XYZ file of C-alpha atoms in Angstrom:
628
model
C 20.142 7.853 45.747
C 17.976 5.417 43.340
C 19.336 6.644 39.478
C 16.267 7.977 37.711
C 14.360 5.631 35.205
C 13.779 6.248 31.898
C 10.382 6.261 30.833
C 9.857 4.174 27.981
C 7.662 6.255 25.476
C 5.144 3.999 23.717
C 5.600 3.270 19.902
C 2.319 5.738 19.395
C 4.207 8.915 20.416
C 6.265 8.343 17.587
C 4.060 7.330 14.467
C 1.042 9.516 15.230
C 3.273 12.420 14.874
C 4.365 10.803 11.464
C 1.079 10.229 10.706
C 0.112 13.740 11.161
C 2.566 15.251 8.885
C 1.220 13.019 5.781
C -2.540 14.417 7.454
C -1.195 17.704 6.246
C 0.439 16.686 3.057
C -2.586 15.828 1.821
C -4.555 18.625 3.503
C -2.446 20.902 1.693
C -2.594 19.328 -1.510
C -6.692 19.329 -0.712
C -6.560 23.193 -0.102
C -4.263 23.565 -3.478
C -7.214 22.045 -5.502
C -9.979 23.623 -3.621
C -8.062 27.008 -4.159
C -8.020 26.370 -8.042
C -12.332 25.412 -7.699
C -12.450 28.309 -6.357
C -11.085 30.803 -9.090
C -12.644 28.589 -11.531
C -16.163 29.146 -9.532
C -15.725 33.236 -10.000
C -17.480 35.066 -12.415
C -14.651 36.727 -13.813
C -16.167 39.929 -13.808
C -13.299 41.206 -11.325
C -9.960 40.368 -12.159
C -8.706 40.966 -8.329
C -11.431 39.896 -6.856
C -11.170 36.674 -8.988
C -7.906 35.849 -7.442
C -7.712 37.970 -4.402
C -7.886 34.912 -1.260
C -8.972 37.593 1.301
C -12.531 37.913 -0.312
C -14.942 35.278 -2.028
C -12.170 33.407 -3.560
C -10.806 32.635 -0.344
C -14.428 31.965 1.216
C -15.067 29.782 -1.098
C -11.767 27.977 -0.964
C -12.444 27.593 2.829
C -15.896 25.882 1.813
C -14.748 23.557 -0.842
C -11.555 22.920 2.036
C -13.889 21.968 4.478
C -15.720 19.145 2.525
C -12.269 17.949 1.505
C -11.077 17.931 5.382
C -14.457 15.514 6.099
C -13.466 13.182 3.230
C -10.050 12.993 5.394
C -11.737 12.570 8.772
C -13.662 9.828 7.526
C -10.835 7.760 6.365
C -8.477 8.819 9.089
C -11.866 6.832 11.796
C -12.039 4.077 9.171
C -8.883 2.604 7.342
C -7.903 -0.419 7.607
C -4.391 -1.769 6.466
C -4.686 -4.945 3.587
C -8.085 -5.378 1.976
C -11.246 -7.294 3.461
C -11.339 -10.867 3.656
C -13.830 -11.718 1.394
C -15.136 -15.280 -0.985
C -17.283 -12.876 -3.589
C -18.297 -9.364 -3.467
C -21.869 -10.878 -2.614
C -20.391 -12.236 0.627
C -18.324 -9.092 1.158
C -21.667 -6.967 0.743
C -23.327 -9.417 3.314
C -20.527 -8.842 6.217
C -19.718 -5.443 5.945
C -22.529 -3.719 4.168
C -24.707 -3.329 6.981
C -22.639 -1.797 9.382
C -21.782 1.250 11.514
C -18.745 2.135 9.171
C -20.884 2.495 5.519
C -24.011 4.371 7.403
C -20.862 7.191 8.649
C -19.885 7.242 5.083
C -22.943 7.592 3.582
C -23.657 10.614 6.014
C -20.631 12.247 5.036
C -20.687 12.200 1.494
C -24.420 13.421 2.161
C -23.122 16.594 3.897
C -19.845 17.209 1.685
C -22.220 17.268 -1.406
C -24.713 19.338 0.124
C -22.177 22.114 1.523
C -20.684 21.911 -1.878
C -23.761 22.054 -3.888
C -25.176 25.138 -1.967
C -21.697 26.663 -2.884
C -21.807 26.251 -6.397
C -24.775 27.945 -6.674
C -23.601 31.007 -4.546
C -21.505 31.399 -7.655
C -24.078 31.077 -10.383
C -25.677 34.326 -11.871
C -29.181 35.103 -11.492
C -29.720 34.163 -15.122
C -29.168 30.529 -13.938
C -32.589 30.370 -12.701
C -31.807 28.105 -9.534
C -33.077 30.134 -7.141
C -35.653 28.428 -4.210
C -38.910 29.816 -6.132
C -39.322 31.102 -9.141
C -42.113 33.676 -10.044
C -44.897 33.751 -12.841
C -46.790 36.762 -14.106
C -46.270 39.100 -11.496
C -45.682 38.054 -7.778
C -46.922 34.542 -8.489
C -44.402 32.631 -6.655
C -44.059 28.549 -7.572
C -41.257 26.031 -6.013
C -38.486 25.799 -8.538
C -38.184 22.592 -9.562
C -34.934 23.347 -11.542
C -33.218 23.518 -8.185
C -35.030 20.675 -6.637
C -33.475 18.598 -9.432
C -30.160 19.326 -9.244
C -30.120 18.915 -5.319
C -31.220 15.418 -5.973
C -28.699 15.243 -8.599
C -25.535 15.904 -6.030
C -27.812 13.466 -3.303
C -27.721 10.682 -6.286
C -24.024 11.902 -6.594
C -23.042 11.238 -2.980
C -24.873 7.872 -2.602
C -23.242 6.600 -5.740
C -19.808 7.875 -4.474
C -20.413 6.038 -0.911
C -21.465 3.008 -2.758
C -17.994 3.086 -4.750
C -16.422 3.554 -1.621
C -17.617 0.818 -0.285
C -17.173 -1.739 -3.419
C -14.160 -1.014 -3.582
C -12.889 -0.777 0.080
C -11.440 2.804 -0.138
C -11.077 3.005 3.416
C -7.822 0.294 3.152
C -4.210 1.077 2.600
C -2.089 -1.404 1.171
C 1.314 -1.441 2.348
C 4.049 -2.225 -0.291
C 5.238 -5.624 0.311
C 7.992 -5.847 -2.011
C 11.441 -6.055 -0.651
C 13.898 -3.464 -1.539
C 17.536 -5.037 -3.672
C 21.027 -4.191 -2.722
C 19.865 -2.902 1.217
C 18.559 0.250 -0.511
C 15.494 1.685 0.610
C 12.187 2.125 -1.459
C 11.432 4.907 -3.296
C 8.384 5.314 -1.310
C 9.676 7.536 1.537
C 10.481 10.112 -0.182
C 7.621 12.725 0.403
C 8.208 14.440 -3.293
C 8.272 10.780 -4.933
C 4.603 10.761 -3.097
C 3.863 14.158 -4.334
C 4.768 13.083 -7.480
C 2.358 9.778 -7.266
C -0.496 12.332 -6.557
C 0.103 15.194 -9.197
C 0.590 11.809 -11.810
C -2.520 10.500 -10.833
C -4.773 13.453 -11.237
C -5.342 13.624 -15.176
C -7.068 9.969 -14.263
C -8.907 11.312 -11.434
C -10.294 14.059 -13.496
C -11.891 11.221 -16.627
C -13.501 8.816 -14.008
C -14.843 11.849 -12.494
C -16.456 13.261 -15.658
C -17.771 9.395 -16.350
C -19.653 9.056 -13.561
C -20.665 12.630 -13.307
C -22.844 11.806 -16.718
C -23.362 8.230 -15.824
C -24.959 10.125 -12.591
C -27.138 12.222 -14.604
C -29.009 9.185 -15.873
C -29.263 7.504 -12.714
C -30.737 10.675 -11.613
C -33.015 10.914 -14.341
C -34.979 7.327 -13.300
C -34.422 7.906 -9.309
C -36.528 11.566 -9.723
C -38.779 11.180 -12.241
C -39.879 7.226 -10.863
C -39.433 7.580 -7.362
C -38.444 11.105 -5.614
C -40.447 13.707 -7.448
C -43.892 13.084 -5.626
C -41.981 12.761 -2.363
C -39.487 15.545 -2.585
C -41.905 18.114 -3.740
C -44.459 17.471 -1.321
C -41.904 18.388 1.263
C -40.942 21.568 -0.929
C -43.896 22.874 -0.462
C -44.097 21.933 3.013
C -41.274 24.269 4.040
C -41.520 26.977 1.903
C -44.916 27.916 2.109
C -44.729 29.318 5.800
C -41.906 32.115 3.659
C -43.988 32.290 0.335
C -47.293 32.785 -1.222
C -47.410 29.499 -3.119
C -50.323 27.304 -4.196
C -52.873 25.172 -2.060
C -52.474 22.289 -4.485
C -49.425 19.672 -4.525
C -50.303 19.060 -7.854
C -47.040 18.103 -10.003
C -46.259 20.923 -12.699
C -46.754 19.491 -15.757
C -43.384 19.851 -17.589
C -40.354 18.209 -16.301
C -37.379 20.869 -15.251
C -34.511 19.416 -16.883
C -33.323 20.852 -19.759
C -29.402 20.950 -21.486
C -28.377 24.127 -19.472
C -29.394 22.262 -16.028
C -27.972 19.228 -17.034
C -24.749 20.966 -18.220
C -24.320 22.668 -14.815
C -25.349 19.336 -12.673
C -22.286 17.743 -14.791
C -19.885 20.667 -14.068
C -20.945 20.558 -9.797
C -20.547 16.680 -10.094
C -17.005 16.669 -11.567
C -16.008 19.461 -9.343
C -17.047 17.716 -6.209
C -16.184 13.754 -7.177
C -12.539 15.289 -8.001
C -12.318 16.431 -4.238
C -13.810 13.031 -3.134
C -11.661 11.368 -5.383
C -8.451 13.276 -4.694
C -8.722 13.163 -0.754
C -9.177 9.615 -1.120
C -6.149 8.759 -3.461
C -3.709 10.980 -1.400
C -4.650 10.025 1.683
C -3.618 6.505 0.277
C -0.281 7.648 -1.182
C 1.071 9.370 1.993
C -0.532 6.918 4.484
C 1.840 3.754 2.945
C 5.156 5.925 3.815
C 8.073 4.066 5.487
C 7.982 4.655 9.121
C 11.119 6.675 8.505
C 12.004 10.330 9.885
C 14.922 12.280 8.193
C 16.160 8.690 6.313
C 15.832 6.935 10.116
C 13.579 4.886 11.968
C 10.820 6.647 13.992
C 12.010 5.552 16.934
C 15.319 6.628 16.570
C 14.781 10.075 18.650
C 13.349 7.887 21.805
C 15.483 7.620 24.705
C 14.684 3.883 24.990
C 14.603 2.730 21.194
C 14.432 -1.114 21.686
C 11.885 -0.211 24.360
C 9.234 1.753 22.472
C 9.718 -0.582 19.281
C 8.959 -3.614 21.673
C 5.832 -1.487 22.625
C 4.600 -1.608 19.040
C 5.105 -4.707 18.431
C 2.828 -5.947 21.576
C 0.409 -3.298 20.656
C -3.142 -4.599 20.480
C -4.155 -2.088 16.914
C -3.322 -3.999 13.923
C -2.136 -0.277 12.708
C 0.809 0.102 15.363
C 1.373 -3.715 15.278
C 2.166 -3.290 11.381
C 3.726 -0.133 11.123
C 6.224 -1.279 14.001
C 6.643 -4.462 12.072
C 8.029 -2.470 8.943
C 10.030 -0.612 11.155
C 11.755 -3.204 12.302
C 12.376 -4.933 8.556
C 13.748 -1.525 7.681
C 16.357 -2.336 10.815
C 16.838 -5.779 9.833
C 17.969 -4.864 6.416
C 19.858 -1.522 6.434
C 20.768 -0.003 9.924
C 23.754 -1.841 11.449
C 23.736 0.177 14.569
C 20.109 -0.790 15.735
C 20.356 -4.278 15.145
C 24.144 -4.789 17.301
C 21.906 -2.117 19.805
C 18.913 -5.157 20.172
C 21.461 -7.996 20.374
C 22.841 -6.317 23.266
C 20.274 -5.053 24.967
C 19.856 -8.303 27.019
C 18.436 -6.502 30.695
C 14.872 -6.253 29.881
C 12.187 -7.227 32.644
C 10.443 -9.480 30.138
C 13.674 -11.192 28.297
C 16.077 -10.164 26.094
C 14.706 -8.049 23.576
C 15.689 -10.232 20.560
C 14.012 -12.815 22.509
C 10.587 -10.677 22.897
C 11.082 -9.614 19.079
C 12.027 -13.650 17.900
C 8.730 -14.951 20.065
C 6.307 -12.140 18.523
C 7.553 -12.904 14.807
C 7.649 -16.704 15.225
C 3.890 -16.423 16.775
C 3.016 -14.565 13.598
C 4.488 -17.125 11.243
C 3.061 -19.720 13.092
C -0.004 -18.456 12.518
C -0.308 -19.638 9.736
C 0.236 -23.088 10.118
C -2.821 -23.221 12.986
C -4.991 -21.362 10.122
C -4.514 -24.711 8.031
C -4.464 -26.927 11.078
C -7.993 -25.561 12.004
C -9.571 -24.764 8.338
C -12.855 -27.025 8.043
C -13.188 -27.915 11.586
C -16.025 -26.859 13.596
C -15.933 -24.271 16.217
C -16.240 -25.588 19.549
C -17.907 -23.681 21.708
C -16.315 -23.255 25.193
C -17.933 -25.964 27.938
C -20.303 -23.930 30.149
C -19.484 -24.494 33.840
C -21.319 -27.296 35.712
C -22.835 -26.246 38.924
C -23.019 -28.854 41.591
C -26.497 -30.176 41.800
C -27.326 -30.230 45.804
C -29.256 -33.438 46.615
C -32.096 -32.524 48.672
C -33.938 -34.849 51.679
C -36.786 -36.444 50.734
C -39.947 -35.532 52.395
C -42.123 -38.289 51.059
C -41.779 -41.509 49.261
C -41.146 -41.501 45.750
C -43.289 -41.324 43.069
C -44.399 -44.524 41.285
C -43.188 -45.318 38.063
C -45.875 -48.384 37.061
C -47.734 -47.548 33.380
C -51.016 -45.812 34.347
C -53.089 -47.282 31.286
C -52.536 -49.848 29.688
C -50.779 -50.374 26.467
C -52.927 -50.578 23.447
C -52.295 -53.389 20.734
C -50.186 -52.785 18.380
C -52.427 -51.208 15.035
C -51.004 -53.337 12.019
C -53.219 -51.704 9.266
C -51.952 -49.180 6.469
C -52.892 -46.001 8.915
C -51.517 -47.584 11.901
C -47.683 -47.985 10.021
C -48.014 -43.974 8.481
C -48.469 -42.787 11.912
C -46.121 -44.451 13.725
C -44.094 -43.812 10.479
C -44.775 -39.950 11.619
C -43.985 -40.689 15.109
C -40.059 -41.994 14.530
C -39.672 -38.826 12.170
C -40.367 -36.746 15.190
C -38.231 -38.401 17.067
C -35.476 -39.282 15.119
C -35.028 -36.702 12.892
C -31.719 -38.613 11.275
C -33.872 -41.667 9.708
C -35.633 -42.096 6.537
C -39.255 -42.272 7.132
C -39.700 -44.843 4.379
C -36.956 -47.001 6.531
C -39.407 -47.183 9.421
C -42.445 -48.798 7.591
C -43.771 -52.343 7.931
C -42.829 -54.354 4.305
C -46.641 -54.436 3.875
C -46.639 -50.369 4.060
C -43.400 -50.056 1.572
C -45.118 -52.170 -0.994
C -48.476 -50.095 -0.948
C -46.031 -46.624 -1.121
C -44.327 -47.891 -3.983
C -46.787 -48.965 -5.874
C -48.525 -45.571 -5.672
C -45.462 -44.128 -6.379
C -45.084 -46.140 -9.631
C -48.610 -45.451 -10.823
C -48.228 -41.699 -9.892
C -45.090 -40.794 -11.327
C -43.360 -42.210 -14.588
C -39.885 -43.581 -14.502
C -37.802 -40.251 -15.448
C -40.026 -38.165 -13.202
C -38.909 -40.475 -10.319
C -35.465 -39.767 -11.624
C -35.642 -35.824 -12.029
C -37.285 -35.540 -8.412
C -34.223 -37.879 -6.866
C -31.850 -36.051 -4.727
C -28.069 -35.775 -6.963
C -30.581 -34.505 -10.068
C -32.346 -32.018 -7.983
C -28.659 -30.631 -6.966
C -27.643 -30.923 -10.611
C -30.647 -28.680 -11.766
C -29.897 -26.325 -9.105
C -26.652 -26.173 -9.857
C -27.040 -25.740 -13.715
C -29.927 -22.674 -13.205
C -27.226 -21.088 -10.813
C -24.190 -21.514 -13.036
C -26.526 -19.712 -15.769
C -26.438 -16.957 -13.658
C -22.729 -16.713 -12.744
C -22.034 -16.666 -15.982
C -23.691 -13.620 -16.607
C -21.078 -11.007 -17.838
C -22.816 -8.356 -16.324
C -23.724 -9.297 -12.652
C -22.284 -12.791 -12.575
C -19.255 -11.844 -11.225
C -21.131 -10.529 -7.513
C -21.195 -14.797 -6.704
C -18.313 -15.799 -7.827
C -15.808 -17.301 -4.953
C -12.733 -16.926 -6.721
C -9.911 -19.525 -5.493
C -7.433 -16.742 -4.470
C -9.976 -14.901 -2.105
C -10.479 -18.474 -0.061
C -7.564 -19.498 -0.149
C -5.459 -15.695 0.780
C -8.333 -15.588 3.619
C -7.421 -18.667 5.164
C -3.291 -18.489 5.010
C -3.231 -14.554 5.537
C -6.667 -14.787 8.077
C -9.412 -12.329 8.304
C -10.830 -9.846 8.328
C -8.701 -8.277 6.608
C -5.651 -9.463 4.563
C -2.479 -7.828 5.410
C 0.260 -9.497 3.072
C 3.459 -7.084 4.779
C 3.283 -8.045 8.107
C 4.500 -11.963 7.558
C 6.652 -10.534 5.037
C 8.678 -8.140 7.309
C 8.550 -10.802 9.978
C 9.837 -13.947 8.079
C 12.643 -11.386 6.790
C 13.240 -10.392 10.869
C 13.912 -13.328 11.227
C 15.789 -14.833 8.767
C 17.810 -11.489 8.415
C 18.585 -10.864 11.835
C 20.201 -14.624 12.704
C 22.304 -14.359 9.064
C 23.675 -10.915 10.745
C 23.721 -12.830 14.227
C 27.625 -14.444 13.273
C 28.886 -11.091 12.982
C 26.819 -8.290 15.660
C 25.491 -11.008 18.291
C 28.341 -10.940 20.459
C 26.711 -12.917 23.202
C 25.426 -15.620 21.286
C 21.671 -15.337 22.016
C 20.737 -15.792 18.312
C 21.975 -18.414 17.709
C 20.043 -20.780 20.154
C 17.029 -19.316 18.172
C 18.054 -21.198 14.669
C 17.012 -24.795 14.793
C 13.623 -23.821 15.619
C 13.247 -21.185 13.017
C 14.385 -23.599 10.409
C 12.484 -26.482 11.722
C 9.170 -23.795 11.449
C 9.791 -22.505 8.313
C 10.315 -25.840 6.925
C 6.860 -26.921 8.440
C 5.045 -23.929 7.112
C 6.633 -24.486 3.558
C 5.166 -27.970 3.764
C 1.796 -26.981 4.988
C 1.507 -24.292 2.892
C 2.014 -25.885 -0.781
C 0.613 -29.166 0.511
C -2.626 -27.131 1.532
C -2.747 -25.263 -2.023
C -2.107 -28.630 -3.907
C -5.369 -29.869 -2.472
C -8.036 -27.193 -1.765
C -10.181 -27.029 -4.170
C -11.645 -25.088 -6.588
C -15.332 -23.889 -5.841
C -17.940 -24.667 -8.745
C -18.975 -20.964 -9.005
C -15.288 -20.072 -9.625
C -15.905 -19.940 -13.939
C -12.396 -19.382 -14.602
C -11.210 -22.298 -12.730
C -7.911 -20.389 -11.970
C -5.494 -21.811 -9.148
C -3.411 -18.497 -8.914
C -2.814 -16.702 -5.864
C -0.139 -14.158 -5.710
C 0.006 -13.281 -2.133
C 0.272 -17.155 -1.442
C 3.197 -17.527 -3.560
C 4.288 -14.345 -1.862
C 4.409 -15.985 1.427
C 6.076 -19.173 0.520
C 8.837 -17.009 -2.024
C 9.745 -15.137 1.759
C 9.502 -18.191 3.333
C 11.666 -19.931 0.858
C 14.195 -16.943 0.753
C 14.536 -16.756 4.300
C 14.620 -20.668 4.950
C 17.731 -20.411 2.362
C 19.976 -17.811 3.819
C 20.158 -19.256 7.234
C 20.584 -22.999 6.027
C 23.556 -21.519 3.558
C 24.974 -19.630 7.058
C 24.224 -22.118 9.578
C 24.624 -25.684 7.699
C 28.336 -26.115 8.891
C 27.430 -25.466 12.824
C 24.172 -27.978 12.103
C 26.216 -30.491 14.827
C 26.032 -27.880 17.301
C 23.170 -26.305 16.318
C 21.452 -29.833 17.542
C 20.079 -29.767 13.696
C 20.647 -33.520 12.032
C 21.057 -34.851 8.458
C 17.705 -35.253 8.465
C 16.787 -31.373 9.505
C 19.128 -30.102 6.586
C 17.889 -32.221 3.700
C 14.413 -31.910 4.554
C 15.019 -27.597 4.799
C 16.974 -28.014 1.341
C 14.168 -29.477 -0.011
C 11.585 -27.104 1.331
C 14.213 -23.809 0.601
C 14.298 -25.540 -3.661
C 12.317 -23.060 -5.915
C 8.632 -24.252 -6.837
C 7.752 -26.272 -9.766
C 4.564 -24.905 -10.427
C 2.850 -27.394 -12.131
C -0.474 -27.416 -12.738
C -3.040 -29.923 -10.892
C -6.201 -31.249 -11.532
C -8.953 -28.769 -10.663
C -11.077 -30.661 -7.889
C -14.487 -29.340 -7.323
C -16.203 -28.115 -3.957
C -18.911 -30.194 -3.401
């Protein structure tokens, strides 16, 4: 009888349950905070009732819940791990702005504020006065335009909030990068250190709130009275009057409808919905960037086939899997003894050894970053399209003649004559300088209506370097601007992070966690590896880490600084994060490995040259070349 096979479970059956447990962390700290809106929404005039969750308390929690839970659903179809790849905010508005991702967003900030604006008035008194119509000396009903205004108040309120979300790229989560000391692990798993994050974070939440609450008054203020009163009460009237008796005439009242009692409440419904938005979005963050731990372990500690389902994150196609399985796997490198001796021995795998499969993914990924370099400022070639045969086909009759049907004209030497054929060689070769094509007889006659045209510094200021100069200067005036200069400028670190950490979106952890796989799990090789795999594995890692080191400070010591980049600054801090791990990995197996270098196949040469690459950086400070 054949022994039964294990099935391998895929990495996903482990970290979506994960996932969904921080999903209801922050669900329940949502529900906490919509709970508390919802007593403070009461009127107080019942002191059970106020309290009481079976009753309108608890409807109203449910309510305020629900436009929490969207915020969550929204970020839960959108994140992205590491922040977009971007030269200047301007270029980051032209890639991503326009897209299928900001339209969902705006749509459901749109419908959270309208749920929650229709709630907050539920729990106004009548003496508010924000009822649909309002009535006038008798049964005289009119459109209240009170209420008209603060509905456009909590639309201004969600498009602003969907702009900020997009700005500043709320839908990523950045993974802590930082290596823990001593083998301990971070802080970070521990759900009540989370917790903690959150509760810390919401006295903040609660003052940028109230900010742009009344910044959002104002905004409102020109966006109704300028653009959307005309529009929004023609439509008013539209719907309502098929309910009401109201007026024949869209005539515009003549007062406005704000006044400090409407604009108090629009500033309490703001605050009270941007906290949600705001809250949802910050704890949905903070649980999100967990270690991929369960009960102090690795998530795929509970699988029958550990090595097998790990291996099936790390091939996984999502960036998401592919990352958290990376940090899984630096968690084994550096503190669990058992799993790493458990993937040195598992050596009967269809596909290799699994260190092997786990050493080839990780080198790949370091490697990366060398083609990045190889390939920056080289033009995309586009694939060769495939040549069909061309089928010669009989003749049927003789072949055409080729003799000149008229004959050629002679050759027009006057001033006309050299412009058009001038004209002509422009047409055809676009490359050459017209003036390069004329007769000398036709250059003289240009330049001398050139010189009695133009004076001497007007030829000068209309030559093509000054031209670029004045451009140049005019834009600079601009990017300079303290106010809205900033949207052009290409900083230095956004080129340069996008081209070592690629695009579109720069995830620092992942060739973090796999330069420390690597250079962790061959230093532990002399003591778990009992077959020796590793160790065929170290020449090439040192040779590859040496040649990345190289590339990578050699490529920063020359690319240059772009001219809109004001501050002229050559820092980048996830560079020097890459070369530090590089550096500190590159060390620790030259240290372990230099006295087997002879049979290691490493030479003299191999050593000095990974000494020299392993030596801390002198960061000295070049000369700040200009992008032409």
């Amino acid at each position: 009888m054949a022994p039964a096979t294990v099935r391998r479970a895929p990495y996903k059956d482990f970290l979506q349950p994960a996932l969904q447990r921080r999903f209801s962390s922050t669900a329940t700290i949502l529900l906490a905070l919509s709970y508390l809106q919802a007593i403070f929404l009461s009127g107080w005039s019942s002191y059970f009732w106020t309290w009481f969750p079976i009753g309108p308390a608890g409807i109203r929690t449910l309510v305020i819940f629900f436009c929490g839970l969207l915020i969550i659903i929204l970020r839960i179809s959108q994140y992205h791990v590491g922040a977009r790849a971007s030269n200047s905010p301007f270029d980051a508005f032209a890639k991503f702005f326009f897209s299928v991702p900001t339209i969902e967003a705006c749509i459901i900030y749109g419908v959270t504020s309208t749920i929650f604006a229709n709630v907050y008035l539920w729990a106004l008194p009548q003496s508010a006065n924000l009822g649909v119509v309002t009535y006038y000396s008798g049964d005289r009903a009119r459109v209240n335009e009170r209420t008209l205004f603060y509905f456009s108040y909590m639309g201004v309120s969600a498009v602003v909030q969907a702009l900020f979300h997009f700005f500043q790229d709320d839908d990523k989560i950045i993974i802590d990068a930082a290596r823990p000391k001593d083998g301990e692990a971070k802080s970070s798993a521990s759900s009540s250190a989370t917790l903690k994050n959150v509760f810390n974070e919401i006295p903040t939440i609660l003052i940028q709130a109230g900010q742009r609450s009344f910044a959002n008054i104002f905004v409102t203020f020109a966006v109704y009275f300028i653009v959307l009163r005309p529009w929004i009460w023609g439509w008013a009237l539209f719907f309502l009057r098929p309910f009401y008796s109201l007026p024949k005439t869209n005539m515009l009242p003549p007062s406005h409808p704000a006044d400090y009692r409407l604009l108090f409440r629009c500033f309490i419904a703001g605050v009270l919905m941007t906290t949600v938005w705001k809250t949802a979005n910050h704890a949905f963050s903070a649980f999100m960037v967990k270690e991929p731990l369960k009960n102090g372990k690795p998530l795929t500690s509970e699988s029958k086939d550990p090595n097998g389902s790990l291996l099936n994150g790390l091939k996984s196609k999502k960036p998401q899997i592919r990352v958290f399985a990376l940090w899984e796997l630096a968690y084994i490198a550096r503190n669990d003894e058992i799993r790493r001796k458990a993937i040195f021995e598992d050596i009967d795998r269809k596909d290799g050894p699994v260190w092997s499969q786990i050493y080839a993914i990780c080198l790949d990924l370091v490697k990366s970053i060398e083609r990045r370099i190889d390939e920056y400022g080289k033009p995309v070639v586009a694939p060769p399209a495939p040549v069909e045969p061309e089928t010669v086909r009989a003749r049927s009759s003789a072949p055409l003649k080729e003799d000149p049907i008229f004959q050629n004209k002679p050759a027009n030497m006057t001033m006309r004559g050299e412009v058009e054929r001038a004209i002509t060689s422009v047409g055809r070769h676009p490359g050459h300088s017209p003036v390069s094509q004329l007769s000398p007889l036709a250059k003289n006659a240009l330049r001398g209506a050139r010189d009695r045209v133009l004076s001497k510094e007007q030829q000068e200021a209309l030559s093509s370097p000054q031209l670029r100069s004045q451009v140049q200067t005019w834009a600079l005036t601009v990017i300079n601007n303290e106010w809205f200069g900033w949207i052009f400028r290409q900083g230095f670190r956004n080129r340069l992070t996008a081209v070592i950490l690629g695009t579109p979106y720069l995830e620092l952890s992942q060739y973090l966690n796999a330069m420390d796989i690597l250079s962790l799990f061959l230093v532990n090789s002399l003591q778990e590896d009992k077959f020796g795999n590793a160790h065929r594995d170290v020449a090439t890692t040192i040779r590859t880490f040496t040649s990345v080191i190289n590339k990578i400070e050699a490529f920063e010591a020359r690319f240059p600084v772009h001219w809109t980049d004001v501050k002229q600054s050559r820092a980048a801090p996830e560079v020097d994060a890459v070369i530090s791990a590089l550096k500190t990995g590159l060390s620790q197996v030259v240290s372990e490995f230099e006295c087997y270098s002879s049979d290691l196949r490493l030479n003299r040469t191999d050593i000095r040259l990974a000494k020299e690459a392993a030596a801390p950086r002198a960061r000295a400070q070049p000369e700040m070349a200009q992008a032409s």
